């Protein structure tokens, strides 16, 4: 939470959290509430699983529905559009979900989000036209408020002694979902063709060849909904009862609290602040750092599978769907393992700001490996040295993700008070969702133009992505040195 602005002038080097003397440094580490925290991590796994499961087969799906009319250069554009639509609709609603969670509690909003994930994935798997794909992606974006609320719950479950440890696990859960998603998508897409002995007799799976990989994360989200509903405890004090939001309840109940004067001890410190109170320097800087890494990361992640699927002659690697799914799964595993093993230690050694800048620096060689991979593949084919470079790219991607954990900690620390953690995370997620809507569209459009018109030798897209990194670095310089 932010220090009192009247007590100290804030600048970019001011720690967002201060301690009296060295009391916090000497304080013993508080154990994490593992039973509750593990349920939160399970909820986190469902998010990337549903978003990443389509990555391996999205290029082929776009070809199958015929929206490109055989123009290979348009495949990346429509794949990027599908990714962008989710984040565009999420940007319109995510703040309201976060704000709502400050008033009615985190748990109801989490349950609504899990329901939205499950429903939208079933709709996506049953889609036969591009517009039905669009509607299902917009549906999951509009109903999903969990990505911000989960961060709020994590902040409320932890304190200054165990926050770094907890935030190290959150990317692990995300990476687990990001690992399982591509494995499911790459392994179960078109099952009637790939496993004729098992699914060859199913007319349903022949008609809907991508339903099975979509049904798996939908089922996981439904099961997670049951676990959260039964066992997860509320971490904040709801300001109103959820029944007061129901129109048929409003006519029958009288809000007694509204008729009584507030207690003498009541203060703004334990109530959600107005929206305008979020437009302060600590919140804006922390949000800018989070938005910057999100923009670069989503641009890379949307170009990556399209690059792998694009023929070598057009600037890619020409890999098939199972190979792409395996690479993305290995990447997710590597990200999770490195986050778990190294994040907390590196945070203690380097500090928050230096770790964030180090992570962002790793994105430049990560992006530069795209043209290097294609150049090598053009001259020698997909040989062993190509796979070495792919492995190096995955290692750099793992290091890049350190910036996420640091950004989450900055945002939690910047919240005006504990009662406004949901609104702060919601506000940050709005900006991030806008960046994630822009990133795929911009990167994949640049990729399509690079292929079609051969600007800069087909490397225009990588220059655009490098420009995103430069903007992100300029924002990162403003982050405080310490939390």
Coordinates of N, CA and C in Angstrom, one line a residue, residues 250-421:
X250 N -34.2 -6.7 -3.7 CA -34.3 -5.3 -3.4 C -35.6 -4.9 -3.0
X251 N -36.7 -5.4 -3.6 CA -38.0 -5.0 -3.2 C -38.5 -5.6 -1.9
X252 N -37.8 -6.6 -1.4 CA -38.3 -7.2 -0.2 C -37.4 -6.9 1.0
X253 N -36.2 -6.4 0.8 CA -35.3 -6.1 2.0 C -35.1 -4.7 2.1
X254 N -34.8 -4.3 3.3 CA -34.5 -2.9 3.7 C -33.0 -2.9 4.1
X255 N -32.2 -2.1 3.4 CA -30.8 -2.0 3.8 C -30.6 -1.3 5.2
X256 N -30.7 -2.0 6.2 CA -30.7 -1.4 7.6 C -29.4 -0.6 7.8
X257 N -28.3 -1.1 7.3 CA -27.1 -0.4 7.5 C -27.1 1.0 7.0
X258 N -27.9 1.2 5.9 CA -28.0 2.5 5.3 C -28.8 3.5 6.2
X259 N -29.6 2.9 7.1 CA -30.4 3.8 7.9 C -29.7 4.1 9.2
X260 N -28.7 3.4 9.5 CA -27.9 3.7 10.8 C -26.8 4.6 10.5
X261 N -26.4 5.4 11.5 CA -25.2 6.3 11.3 C -24.0 5.4 11.4
X262 N -22.9 5.8 10.7 CA -21.7 5.0 10.7 C -21.1 5.0 12.1
X263 N -20.4 3.9 12.4 CA -19.7 3.9 13.7 C -18.7 5.0 13.8
X264 N -18.4 5.3 15.1 CA -17.4 6.4 15.3 C -16.1 6.1 14.8
X265 N -15.7 4.8 14.8 CA -14.4 4.4 14.4 C -14.2 4.2 12.9
X266 N -15.4 4.4 12.2 CA -15.3 4.2 10.7 C -14.4 5.2 10.1
X267 N -13.7 4.8 9.1 CA -12.8 5.8 8.4 C -12.6 5.3 6.9
X268 N -12.1 6.2 6.1 CA -11.9 5.8 4.7 C -10.8 4.8 4.6
X269 N -10.0 4.5 5.6 CA -8.9 3.6 5.5 C -9.4 2.2 5.4
X270 N -10.6 1.8 5.8 CA -11.1 0.5 5.6 C -12.2 0.4 4.6
X271 N -12.3 1.3 3.7 CA -13.4 1.3 2.7 C -12.7 1.5 1.3
X272 N -13.3 1.0 0.3 CA -12.8 1.2 -1.1 C -12.8 2.7 -1.4
X273 N -11.6 3.1 -2.0 CA -11.5 4.5 -2.3 C -12.2 4.8 -3.6
X274 N -12.5 6.1 -3.9 CA -13.1 6.5 -5.2 C -12.1 6.1 -6.3
X275 N -12.7 6.0 -7.5 CA -11.8 5.6 -8.7 C -10.7 6.6 -8.9
X276 N -11.0 7.9 -8.7 CA -10.0 9.0 -9.0 C -8.8 8.8 -8.1
X277 N -9.0 8.2 -6.9 CA -7.9 8.0 -6.0 C -6.8 7.0 -6.5
X278 N -7.2 6.2 -7.5 CA -6.2 5.3 -8.1 C -5.3 6.0 -9.1
X279 N -5.6 7.2 -9.5 CA -4.7 7.9 -10.4 C -3.6 8.6 -9.7
X280 N -2.8 7.9 -9.0 CA -1.7 8.5 -8.3 C -0.4 7.8 -8.8
X281 N 0.7 8.5 -8.5 CA 2.0 8.1 -9.1 C 2.4 6.6 -8.9
X282 N 2.3 6.1 -7.6 CA 2.7 4.7 -7.4 C 1.9 3.7 -8.2
X283 N 0.6 3.9 -8.2 CA -0.3 3.0 -9.0 C 0.0 3.1 -10.5
X284 N 0.2 4.3 -11.0 CA 0.4 4.5 -12.4 C 1.8 3.9 -12.9
X285 N 2.8 4.1 -12.0 CA 4.1 3.5 -12.4 C 4.1 2.0 -12.3
X286 N 3.5 1.4 -11.3 CA 3.4 0.0 -11.1 C 2.6 -0.6 -12.3
X287 N 1.5 0.0 -12.6 CA 0.6 -0.4 -13.7 C 1.4 -0.4 -15.1
X288 N 2.2 0.7 -15.2 CA 2.9 0.9 -16.5 C 4.0 -0.3 -16.6
X289 N 4.6 -0.6 -15.5 CA 5.6 -1.7 -15.6 C 4.9 -3.0 -16.0
X290 N 3.7 -3.3 -15.4 CA 3.0 -4.5 -15.7 C 2.5 -4.5 -17.1
X291 N 2.0 -3.4 -17.6 CA 1.5 -3.3 -18.9 C 2.6 -3.5 -20.0
X292 N 3.8 -3.0 -19.6 CA 4.9 -3.1 -20.6 C 5.3 -4.5 -20.8
X293 N 5.5 -5.3 -19.7 CA 5.9 -6.7 -19.9 C 4.8 -7.5 -20.6
X294 N 3.6 -7.1 -20.3 CA 2.4 -7.8 -20.9 C 2.4 -7.6 -22.4
X295 N 2.6 -6.4 -22.8 CA 2.6 -6.1 -24.2 C 3.7 -6.9 -25.0
X296 N 4.9 -6.8 -24.5 CA 6.0 -7.6 -25.1 C 5.7 -9.1 -25.1
X297 N 5.3 -9.6 -24.0 CA 5.1 -11.0 -23.8 C 4.0 -11.5 -24.7
X298 N 2.8 -10.8 -24.8 CA 1.7 -11.3 -25.6 C 2.0 -11.2 -27.1
X299 N 2.8 -10.2 -27.5 CA 3.2 -10.1 -28.9 C 4.1 -11.3 -29.3
X300 N 5.0 -11.6 -28.4 CA 5.9 -12.7 -28.6 C 5.1 -14.0 -28.7
X301 N 4.2 -14.2 -27.7 CA 3.5 -15.5 -27.6 C 2.5 -15.7 -28.8
X302 N 2.0 -14.6 -29.4 CA 1.1 -14.8 -30.5 C 1.9 -15.0 -31.8
X303 N 3.0 -14.4 -32.0 CA 3.9 -14.6 -33.1 C 4.5 -16.0 -33.1
X304 N 4.9 -16.4 -31.9 CA 5.7 -17.7 -31.8 C 5.0 -18.9 -32.5
X305 N 3.8 -19.3 -32.2 CA 3.2 -20.4 -32.8 C 3.0 -20.2 -34.3
X306 N 2.7 -19.0 -34.7 CA 2.5 -18.7 -36.1 C 3.8 -18.8 -36.9
X307 N 4.9 -18.3 -36.3 CA 6.2 -18.4 -36.9 C 6.6 -19.9 -37.0
X308 N 6.3 -20.7 -36.0 CA 6.6 -22.1 -36.1 C 5.8 -22.8 -37.2
X309 N 4.6 -22.4 -37.4 CA 3.7 -23.1 -38.4 C 3.9 -22.6 -39.8
X310 N 4.5 -21.4 -40.0 CA 4.7 -20.8 -41.3 C 5.8 -21.5 -42.1
X311 N 5.6 -21.8 -43.3 CA 6.6 -22.5 -44.1 C 7.9 -21.8 -44.1
X312 N 9.0 -22.5 -44.2 CA 10.4 -21.9 -44.1 C 10.5 -20.9 -45.2
X313 N 10.0 -21.2 -46.4 CA 10.2 -20.3 -47.5 C 9.5 -18.9 -47.3
X314 N 8.5 -18.9 -46.4 CA 7.8 -17.6 -46.1 C 8.3 -16.9 -44.9
X315 N 9.3 -17.5 -44.2 CA 9.9 -16.9 -43.0 C 9.7 -17.6 -41.7
X316 N 9.2 -18.8 -41.7 CA 9.0 -19.5 -40.4 C 9.8 -20.8 -40.4
X317 N 9.3 -21.8 -39.7 CA 10.0 -23.1 -39.5 C 9.3 -24.2 -40.1
X318 N 8.0 -24.1 -40.4 CA 7.2 -25.2 -41.1 C 7.0 -26.4 -40.2
X319 N 6.8 -26.2 -38.9 CA 6.5 -27.3 -38.0 C 5.1 -27.7 -38.0
X320 N 4.8 -28.9 -37.6 CA 3.4 -29.4 -37.6 C 2.8 -29.1 -36.2
X321 N 1.5 -29.3 -36.1 CA 0.8 -28.9 -34.8 C 1.3 -29.7 -33.6
X322 N 1.5 -31.0 -33.6 CA 2.1 -31.7 -32.4 C 3.4 -31.1 -32.0
X323 N 4.3 -30.8 -32.9 CA 5.6 -30.3 -32.6 C 5.5 -28.9 -31.9
X324 N 4.6 -28.1 -32.5 CA 4.3 -26.8 -31.9 C 3.8 -26.9 -30.4
X325 N 2.9 -27.8 -30.3 CA 2.3 -28.1 -28.9 C 3.4 -28.5 -27.9
X326 N 4.3 -29.4 -28.4 CA 5.3 -29.9 -27.5 C 6.3 -28.7 -27.1
X327 N 6.7 -27.9 -28.1 CA 7.6 -26.8 -27.8 C 6.9 -25.8 -26.8
X328 N 5.7 -25.5 -27.0 CA 5.0 -24.6 -26.0 C 4.8 -25.2 -24.7
X329 N 4.6 -26.5 -24.6 CA 4.5 -27.2 -23.3 C 5.8 -27.2 -22.6
X330 N 6.9 -27.5 -23.3 CA 8.3 -27.4 -22.7 C 8.5 -26.0 -22.2
X331 N 8.1 -25.0 -23.0 CA 8.3 -23.6 -22.6 C 7.6 -23.3 -21.3
X332 N 6.4 -23.8 -21.2 CA 5.6 -23.6 -19.9 C 6.2 -24.3 -18.7
X333 N 6.7 -25.5 -18.9 CA 7.4 -26.2 -17.9 C 8.7 -25.5 -17.4
X334 N 9.4 -25.0 -18.4 CA 10.7 -24.3 -18.0 C 10.4 -23.0 -17.3
X335 N 9.4 -22.3 -17.7 CA 9.0 -21.0 -17.0 C 8.6 -21.3 -15.6
X336 N 7.8 -22.3 -15.4 CA 7.4 -22.7 -14.0 C 8.5 -23.1 -13.1
X337 N 9.4 -23.9 -13.6 CA 10.5 -24.4 -12.9 C 11.5 -23.3 -12.5
X338 N 11.8 -22.5 -13.4 CA 12.8 -21.4 -13.1 C 12.2 -20.4 -12.2
X339 N 10.9 -20.1 -12.3 CA 10.2 -19.2 -11.4 C 10.3 -19.7 -10.0
X340 N 10.0 -21.0 -9.8 CA 9.9 -21.6 -8.5 C 11.3 -21.7 -7.9
X341 N 12.3 -22.0 -8.7 CA 13.6 -22.2 -8.1 C 14.4 -20.9 -7.9
X342 N 14.1 -19.9 -8.7 CA 15.0 -18.8 -8.8 C 14.4 -17.4 -8.4
X343 N 13.1 -17.3 -8.5 CA 12.5 -15.9 -8.4 C 12.8 -15.3 -7.0
X344 N 12.4 -16.0 -6.0 CA 12.5 -15.4 -4.6 C 14.0 -15.1 -4.3
X345 N 14.9 -16.0 -4.7 CA 16.3 -15.8 -4.4 C 16.9 -14.6 -5.2
X346 N 16.5 -14.5 -6.5 CA 17.0 -13.4 -7.3 C 16.4 -12.1 -6.8
X347 N 15.1 -12.1 -6.4 CA 14.5 -10.9 -5.8 C 15.3 -10.4 -4.6
X348 N 15.7 -11.3 -3.7 CA 16.4 -11.0 -2.5 C 17.8 -10.4 -2.9
X349 N 18.5 -11.0 -3.9 CA 19.8 -10.6 -4.3 C 19.8 -9.3 -5.1
X350 N 19.0 -9.2 -6.1 CA 19.0 -8.1 -7.0 C 18.1 -7.0 -6.7
X351 N 17.1 -7.3 -5.9 CA 16.1 -6.2 -5.7 C 15.0 -6.2 -6.8
X352 N 13.9 -5.6 -6.5 CA 12.8 -5.6 -7.4 C 13.1 -5.0 -8.8
X353 N 13.6 -3.8 -8.7 CA 13.8 -3.0 -10.0 C 14.8 -3.6 -10.9
X354 N 16.0 -4.0 -10.3 CA 17.0 -4.6 -11.1 C 16.6 -6.0 -11.7
X355 N 15.8 -6.7 -11.0 CA 15.3 -8.0 -11.5 C 14.3 -7.7 -12.7
X356 N 13.5 -6.7 -12.5 CA 12.6 -6.4 -13.6 C 13.3 -6.0 -14.9
X357 N 14.3 -5.1 -14.7 CA 15.1 -4.7 -15.9 C 15.9 -5.8 -16.5
X358 N 16.4 -6.7 -15.7 CA 17.1 -7.9 -16.2 C 16.2 -8.7 -17.1
X359 N 15.0 -9.0 -16.5 CA 14.0 -9.8 -17.2 C 13.7 -9.2 -18.6
X360 N 13.5 -7.8 -18.6 CA 13.1 -7.2 -19.8 C 14.3 -7.2 -20.8
X361 N 15.5 -7.1 -20.3 CA 16.7 -7.1 -21.2 C 16.7 -8.5 -22.0
X362 N 16.3 -9.5 -21.4 CA 16.3 -10.9 -22.0 C 15.4 -11.0 -23.2
X363 N 14.4 -10.0 -23.3 CA 13.5 -10.1 -24.5 C 14.1 -9.8 -25.8
X364 N 15.2 -9.0 -25.8 CA 15.8 -8.6 -27.0 C 16.5 -9.7 -27.8
X365 N 17.4 -10.5 -27.1 CA 17.9 -11.7 -27.8 C 16.8 -12.8 -28.1
X366 N 15.8 -12.8 -27.3 CA 14.7 -13.7 -27.5 C 14.0 -13.5 -28.8
X367 N 13.7 -12.2 -29.1 CA 13.1 -11.8 -30.3 C 14.0 -11.9 -31.5
X368 N 15.3 -11.6 -31.3 CA 16.3 -11.7 -32.4 C 16.5 -13.1 -32.9
X369 N 16.2 -14.1 -32.1 CA 16.3 -15.5 -32.5 C 15.3 -15.9 -33.6
X370 N 14.2 -15.2 -33.7 CA 13.3 -15.5 -34.8 C 13.9 -15.5 -36.2
X371 N 14.5 -14.3 -36.6 CA 15.1 -14.3 -37.9 C 16.3 -15.2 -38.0
X372 N 17.0 -15.4 -36.9 CA 18.2 -16.3 -36.9 C 17.8 -17.7 -37.2
X373 N 16.7 -18.2 -36.6 CA 16.1 -19.5 -36.8 C 15.7 -19.7 -38.2
X374 N 15.0 -18.8 -38.8 CA 14.6 -18.9 -40.2 C 15.8 -18.9 -41.2
X375 N 16.8 -18.1 -40.9 CA 18.0 -18.0 -41.7 C 18.7 -19.4 -41.7
X376 N 18.9 -20.0 -40.5 CA 19.5 -21.3 -40.4 C 18.7 -22.4 -41.1
X377 N 17.4 -22.3 -40.9 CA 16.5 -23.3 -41.5 C 16.5 -23.2 -43.0
X378 N 16.6 -22.0 -43.6 CA 16.7 -21.9 -45.0 C 17.9 -22.5 -45.6
X379 N 19.0 -22.4 -44.9 CA 20.3 -22.9 -45.4 C 20.5 -24.3 -45.1
X380 N 20.0 -24.9 -44.0 CA 20.3 -26.2 -43.6 C 19.1 -27.1 -43.3
X381 N 17.9 -26.5 -43.3 CA 16.7 -27.2 -42.9 C 16.6 -27.2 -41.4
X382 N 15.6 -27.9 -40.9 CA 15.4 -28.0 -39.5 C 16.3 -29.1 -38.9
X383 N 17.6 -28.6 -38.7 CA 18.6 -29.6 -38.2 C 18.8 -29.4 -36.7
X384 N 19.8 -30.1 -36.1 CA 19.9 -30.1 -34.7 C 20.3 -28.7 -34.1
X385 N 21.0 -27.9 -34.9 CA 21.4 -26.6 -34.4 C 20.2 -25.7 -34.3
X386 N 19.2 -25.9 -35.2 CA 17.9 -25.1 -35.0 C 17.3 -25.4 -33.7
X387 N 17.2 -26.7 -33.3 CA 16.6 -27.0 -32.0 C 17.4 -26.4 -30.8
X388 N 18.7 -26.3 -31.0 CA 19.5 -25.7 -29.9 C 19.1 -24.2 -29.8
X389 N 18.9 -23.5 -30.9 CA 18.5 -22.1 -30.8 C 17.0 -22.0 -30.3
X390 N 16.2 -23.0 -30.6 CA 14.8 -23.0 -30.0 C 14.9 -23.1 -28.5
X391 N 15.8 -24.0 -28.0 CA 16.0 -24.2 -26.6 C 16.5 -22.9 -25.9
X392 N 17.4 -22.2 -26.6 CA 17.9 -21.0 -26.1 C 16.8 -19.9 -26.0
X393 N 16.0 -19.9 -27.0 CA 14.8 -19.0 -27.0 C 13.9 -19.3 -25.8
X394 N 13.6 -20.5 -25.6 CA 12.8 -20.9 -24.4 C 13.4 -20.5 -23.1
X395 N 14.7 -20.7 -23.0 CA 15.4 -20.3 -21.7 C 15.3 -18.8 -21.5
X396 N 15.4 -18.0 -22.6 CA 15.3 -16.5 -22.4 C 13.9 -16.2 -22.1
X397 N 12.9 -16.9 -22.6 CA 11.5 -16.6 -22.3 C 11.2 -16.9 -20.8
X398 N 11.8 -17.9 -20.3 CA 11.7 -18.2 -18.9 C 12.2 -17.1 -18.0
X399 N 13.3 -16.5 -18.4 CA 13.9 -15.4 -17.6 C 13.1 -14.1 -17.7
X400 N 12.5 -13.9 -18.9 CA 11.6 -12.8 -19.1 C 10.5 -12.7 -18.2
X401 N 10.0 -13.9 -17.8 CA 8.8 -13.9 -17.0 C 9.0 -13.6 -15.5
X402 N 10.3 -13.3 -15.1 CA 10.5 -12.8 -13.8 C 9.8 -11.4 -13.6
X403 N 9.7 -10.7 -14.7 CA 9.1 -9.4 -14.6 C 7.7 -9.4 -14.1
X404 N 7.0 -10.5 -14.4 CA 5.6 -10.6 -14.0 C 5.5 -10.6 -12.4
X405 N 6.2 -11.5 -11.8 CA 6.1 -11.6 -10.3 C 6.5 -10.2 -9.7
X406 N 7.5 -9.6 -10.2 CA 7.9 -8.3 -9.7 C 6.8 -7.3 -9.9
X407 N 6.1 -7.3 -11.0 CA 5.0 -6.3 -11.3 C 3.9 -6.5 -10.4
X408 N 3.5 -7.8 -10.1 CA 2.4 -8.1 -9.2 C 2.7 -7.5 -7.8
X409 N 4.0 -7.6 -7.4 CA 4.3 -7.1 -6.0 C 4.2 -5.6 -6.0
X410 N 4.7 -4.9 -7.0 CA 4.6 -3.5 -7.1 C 3.1 -3.0 -7.0
X411 N 2.3 -3.7 -7.8 CA 0.9 -3.3 -7.8 C 0.2 -3.5 -6.4
X412 N 0.5 -4.6 -5.8 CA -0.1 -4.9 -4.5 C 0.4 -3.8 -3.5
X413 N 1.7 -3.4 -3.6 CA 2.2 -2.4 -2.7 C 1.6 -1.0 -2.9
X414 N 1.2 -0.8 -4.2 CA 0.8 0.6 -4.5 C -0.7 0.8 -4.2
X415 N -1.4 -0.2 -3.8 CA -2.8 0.0 -3.5 C -3.0 1.0 -2.4
X416 N -4.0 2.0 -2.5 CA -4.2 3.0 -1.5 C -4.5 2.4 -0.1
X417 N -5.3 1.3 -0.1 CA -5.5 0.7 1.2 C -5.9 -0.8 0.9
X418 N -6.1 -1.5 2.0 CA -6.4 -3.0 1.8 C -7.8 -3.2 1.2
X419 N -8.7 -2.2 1.5 CA -10.1 -2.4 0.9 C -10.1 -2.1 -0.6
X420 N -9.0 -1.6 -1.1 CA -9.0 -1.2 -2.5 C -8.1 -2.0 -3.4
X421 N -7.7 -3.1 -2.8 CA -6.7 -4.0 -3.6 C -7.4 -4.5 -4.9

